[in-house]
Tab-separated table of C-alpha atoms in Angstrom:
chain	number	residue	atom	x	y	z
A	1	UNK	CA	73.506	97.205	102.883
A	2	UNK	CA	71.032	95.197	100.830
A	3	UNK	CA	71.782	92.317	98.503
A	4	UNK	CA	72.098	94.457	95.347
A	5	UNK	CA	74.585	96.828	97.007
A	6	UNK	CA	76.638	93.873	98.224
A	7	UNK	CA	76.671	92.365	94.739
A	8	UNK	CA	77.797	95.680	93.264
A	9	UNK	CA	80.535	96.028	95.924
A	10	UNK	CA	81.814	92.511	95.183
A	11	UNK	CA	81.869	93.224	91.439
A	12	UNK	CA	83.750	96.490	91.948
A	13	UNK	CA	86.285	94.849	94.269
A	14	UNK	CA	86.749	91.934	91.862
A	15	UNK	CA	87.594	94.404	89.081
A	16	UNK	CA	90.054	96.181	91.392
A	17	UNK	CA	91.770	92.926	92.361
A	18	UNK	CA	91.923	91.749	88.744
A	19	UNK	CA	93.477	94.950	87.379
A	20	UNK	CA	95.714	96.121	90.237
A	21	UNK	CA	99.468	95.728	89.872
A	22	UNK	CA	99.902	95.439	93.637
A	23	UNK	CA	97.573	95.145	96.636
A	24	UNK	CA	98.632	95.955	100.213
A	25	UNK	CA	96.597	94.925	103.260
A	26	UNK	CA	97.003	96.879	106.500
A	27	UNK	CA	95.354	97.109	109.917
A	28	UNK	CA	94.114	100.601	110.732
A	29	UNK	CA	92.454	100.276	114.144
A	30	UNK	CA	93.070	103.282	116.369
A	31	UNK	CA	93.460	105.803	113.550
A	32	UNK	CA	91.191	108.814	113.341
A	33	UNK	CA	89.054	109.684	110.342
A	34	UNK	CA	91.327	112.663	109.622
A	35	UNK	CA	94.374	110.386	109.556
A	36	UNK	CA	92.655	107.990	107.140
A	37	UNK	CA	91.660	110.924	104.927
A	38	UNK	CA	95.303	112.027	104.943
A	39	UNK	CA	96.342	108.525	103.851
A	40	UNK	CA	93.794	108.565	101.027
A	41	UNK	CA	95.029	111.985	99.876
A	42	UNK	CA	98.673	110.851	99.872
A	43	UNK	CA	97.709	107.736	97.912
A	44	UNK	CA	95.756	109.713	95.299
A	45	UNK	CA	98.736	112.001	94.727
A	46	UNK	CA	100.905	109.057	93.596
A	47	UNK	CA	98.212	107.185	91.666
A	48	UNK	CA	97.210	104.674	94.348
A	49	UNK	CA	93.883	104.076	96.082
A	50	UNK	CA	92.966	103.183	99.645
A	51	UNK	CA	89.695	101.465	100.426
A	52	UNK	CA	88.040	99.988	103.505
A	53	UNK	CA	85.835	97.054	102.548
A	54	UNK	CA	83.910	94.425	104.439
A	55	UNK	CA	86.240	91.464	104.825
A	56	UNK	CA	83.609	88.911	103.826
A	57	UNK	CA	82.786	90.778	100.621
A	58	UNK	CA	86.473	91.258	99.839
A	59	UNK	CA	87.112	87.520	100.277
A	60	UNK	CA	84.298	86.733	97.844
A	61	UNK	CA	85.698	89.276	95.374
A	62	UNK	CA	89.182	87.723	95.633
A	63	UNK	CA	88.025	84.370	94.278
A	64	UNK	CA	89.424	83.745	90.819
A	65	UNK	CA	91.988	86.572	90.902
A	66	UNK	CA	95.786	86.427	90.997
A	67	UNK	CA	95.914	88.170	94.380
A	68	UNK	CA	93.680	85.606	96.130
A	69	UNK	CA	96.553	84.846	98.537
A	70	UNK	CA	95.690	87.929	100.611
A	71	UNK	CA	92.374	86.440	101.756
A	72	UNK	CA	94.001	85.085	104.936
A	73	UNK	CA	95.069	88.620	105.897
A	74	UNK	CA	91.510	89.965	105.908
A	75	UNK	CA	90.671	89.646	109.603
A	76	UNK	CA	89.602	92.497	111.818
A	77	UNK	CA	89.682	96.159	110.793
A	78	UNK	CA	91.714	96.075	107.577
A	79	UNK	CA	92.055	98.342	104.596
A	80	UNK	CA	93.288	97.698	101.095
A	81	UNK	CA	95.738	99.932	99.255
A	82	UNK	CA	96.200	99.200	95.559
A	83	UNK	CA	97.743	100.677	92.441
A	84	UNK	CA	98.629	99.782	88.873
A	85	UNK	CA	102.228	100.848	89.518
A	86	UNK	CA	103.811	98.079	91.620
A	87	UNK	CA	105.627	100.635	93.779
A	88	UNK	CA	103.072	103.400	94.484
A	89	UNK	CA	100.792	101.675	97.013
A	90	UNK	CA	103.622	100.054	99.018
A	91	UNK	CA	105.489	103.391	99.141
A	92	UNK	CA	102.491	105.259	100.523
A	93	UNK	CA	101.618	102.520	103.010
A	94	UNK	CA	105.188	102.194	104.286
A	95	UNK	CA	105.626	105.951	104.662
A	96	UNK	CA	102.321	106.203	106.530
A	97	UNK	CA	103.251	103.280	108.795
A	98	UNK	CA	106.455	105.101	109.780
A	99	UNK	CA	104.433	108.124	110.905
A	100	UNK	CA	101.642	106.230	112.698
A	101	UNK	CA	102.408	103.197	114.854
A	102	UNK	CA	98.753	102.091	114.874
A	103	UNK	CA	98.888	101.549	111.112
A	104	UNK	CA	100.332	98.067	110.636
A	105	UNK	CA	101.119	96.530	107.250
A	106	UNK	CA	99.984	92.892	107.235
A	107	UNK	CA	101.181	91.923	103.754
A	108	UNK	CA	100.018	92.029	100.196
A	109	UNK	CA	100.293	90.569	96.742
A	110	UNK	CA	101.872	91.538	93.452
A	111	UNK	CA	100.206	89.435	90.803
A	112	UNK	CA	100.313	85.820	91.936
A	113	UNK	CA	103.216	86.538	94.320
A	114	UNK	CA	102.227	86.849	97.975
A	115	UNK	CA	104.135	89.473	99.952
A	116	UNK	CA	104.863	89.521	103.668
A	117	UNK	CA	105.324	92.899	105.423
A	118	UNK	CA	109.055	92.875	104.619
A	119	UNK	CA	108.269	92.233	100.940
A	120	UNK	CA	105.952	95.242	100.894
A	121	UNK	CA	108.656	97.389	102.510
A	122	UNK	CA	111.266	96.226	100.002
A	123	UNK	CA	108.906	97.109	97.131
A	124	UNK	CA	108.527	100.566	98.665
A	125	UNK	CA	112.277	101.182	98.405
A	126	UNK	CA	112.327	100.556	94.651
A	127	UNK	CA	112.102	103.503	92.254
A	128	UNK	CA	108.697	104.146	90.718
A	129	UNK	CA	107.859	103.354	87.112
A	130	UNK	CA	108.251	107.007	86.083
A	131	UNK	CA	111.663	107.223	87.785
A	132	UNK	CA	112.813	104.068	85.980
A	133	UNK	CA	111.626	105.463	82.651
A	134	UNK	CA	113.541	108.692	83.268
A	135	UNK	CA	116.715	106.745	84.062
A	136	UNK	CA	116.322	104.660	80.898
A	137	UNK	CA	115.865	107.738	78.742
A	138	UNK	CA	118.959	109.256	80.347
A	139	UNK	CA	120.985	106.119	79.691
A	140	UNK	CA	119.809	105.881	76.102
A	141	UNK	CA	120.402	109.550	75.277
A	142	UNK	CA	123.845	109.730	76.949
A	143	UNK	CA	125.712	107.793	74.207
A	144	UNK	CA	124.116	109.909	71.488
A	145	UNK	CA	125.248	113.074	73.253
A	146	UNK	CA	128.797	111.746	73.583
A	147	UNK	CA	128.880	110.770	69.890
A	148	UNK	CA	127.721	114.256	68.919
A	149	UNK	CA	130.429	115.816	71.099
A	150	UNK	CA	133.126	113.556	69.657
A	151	UNK	CA	132.082	114.192	66.065
A	152	UNK	CA	132.250	117.976	66.489
A	153	UNK	CA	135.496	117.920	68.490
A	154	UNK	CA	137.891	117.187	65.558
A	155	UNK	CA	136.354	119.958	63.464
A	156	UNK	CA	136.743	122.414	66.340
A	157	UNK	CA	140.374	121.355	66.824
A	158	UNK	CA	141.099	121.849	63.107
A	159	UNK	CA	139.503	125.295	63.213
A	160	UNK	CA	141.719	126.275	66.160
A	161	UNK	CA	144.854	124.997	64.371
A	162	UNK	CA	143.993	126.922	61.173
A	163	UNK	CA	143.245	129.995	63.293
A	164	UNK	CA	146.638	129.698	65.005
A	165	UNK	CA	148.444	129.421	61.622
A	166	UNK	CA	146.528	132.412	60.326
A	167	UNK	CA	147.495	134.475	63.392
A	168	UNK	CA	151.148	133.308	63.022
A	169	UNK	CA	151.246	134.345	59.378
A	170	UNK	CA	149.653	137.703	60.158
A	171	UNK	CA	152.221	138.466	62.862
């Protein structure tokens, strides 16, 4: 890797660290290439990314970003999982760590907040942004539905009463 490639890699990583909602650092030693490809595929499906970067270049790229607290975690064979959604990357990493013992979550950062492995796991248990939006829409639309039901109920009751009187008079 020559100097220009390194500079480009640092710039790309700096952009990633600046824009990511959450960054998770994990140790991957002992995993096969196929297993790492599986992790990348799972991450892509939920809108997250997984990247292996040289630790020295990643530490340079971290300077001046909110997630600079993860620099101490970058020792040995580590990978970085990141996403804009604060739940996607931790969910994928935690699920993968359950399946493969050699994949160890070291920690991460969400904005300026540093996360230990337990913090990453607790983020993974939260509902995703899309799930929260769906719940909010359900909560907001529920009262409107109830109001519509209540407003049509008296009219329906009156119609049944008039119908009963009409049947009584006819009989």
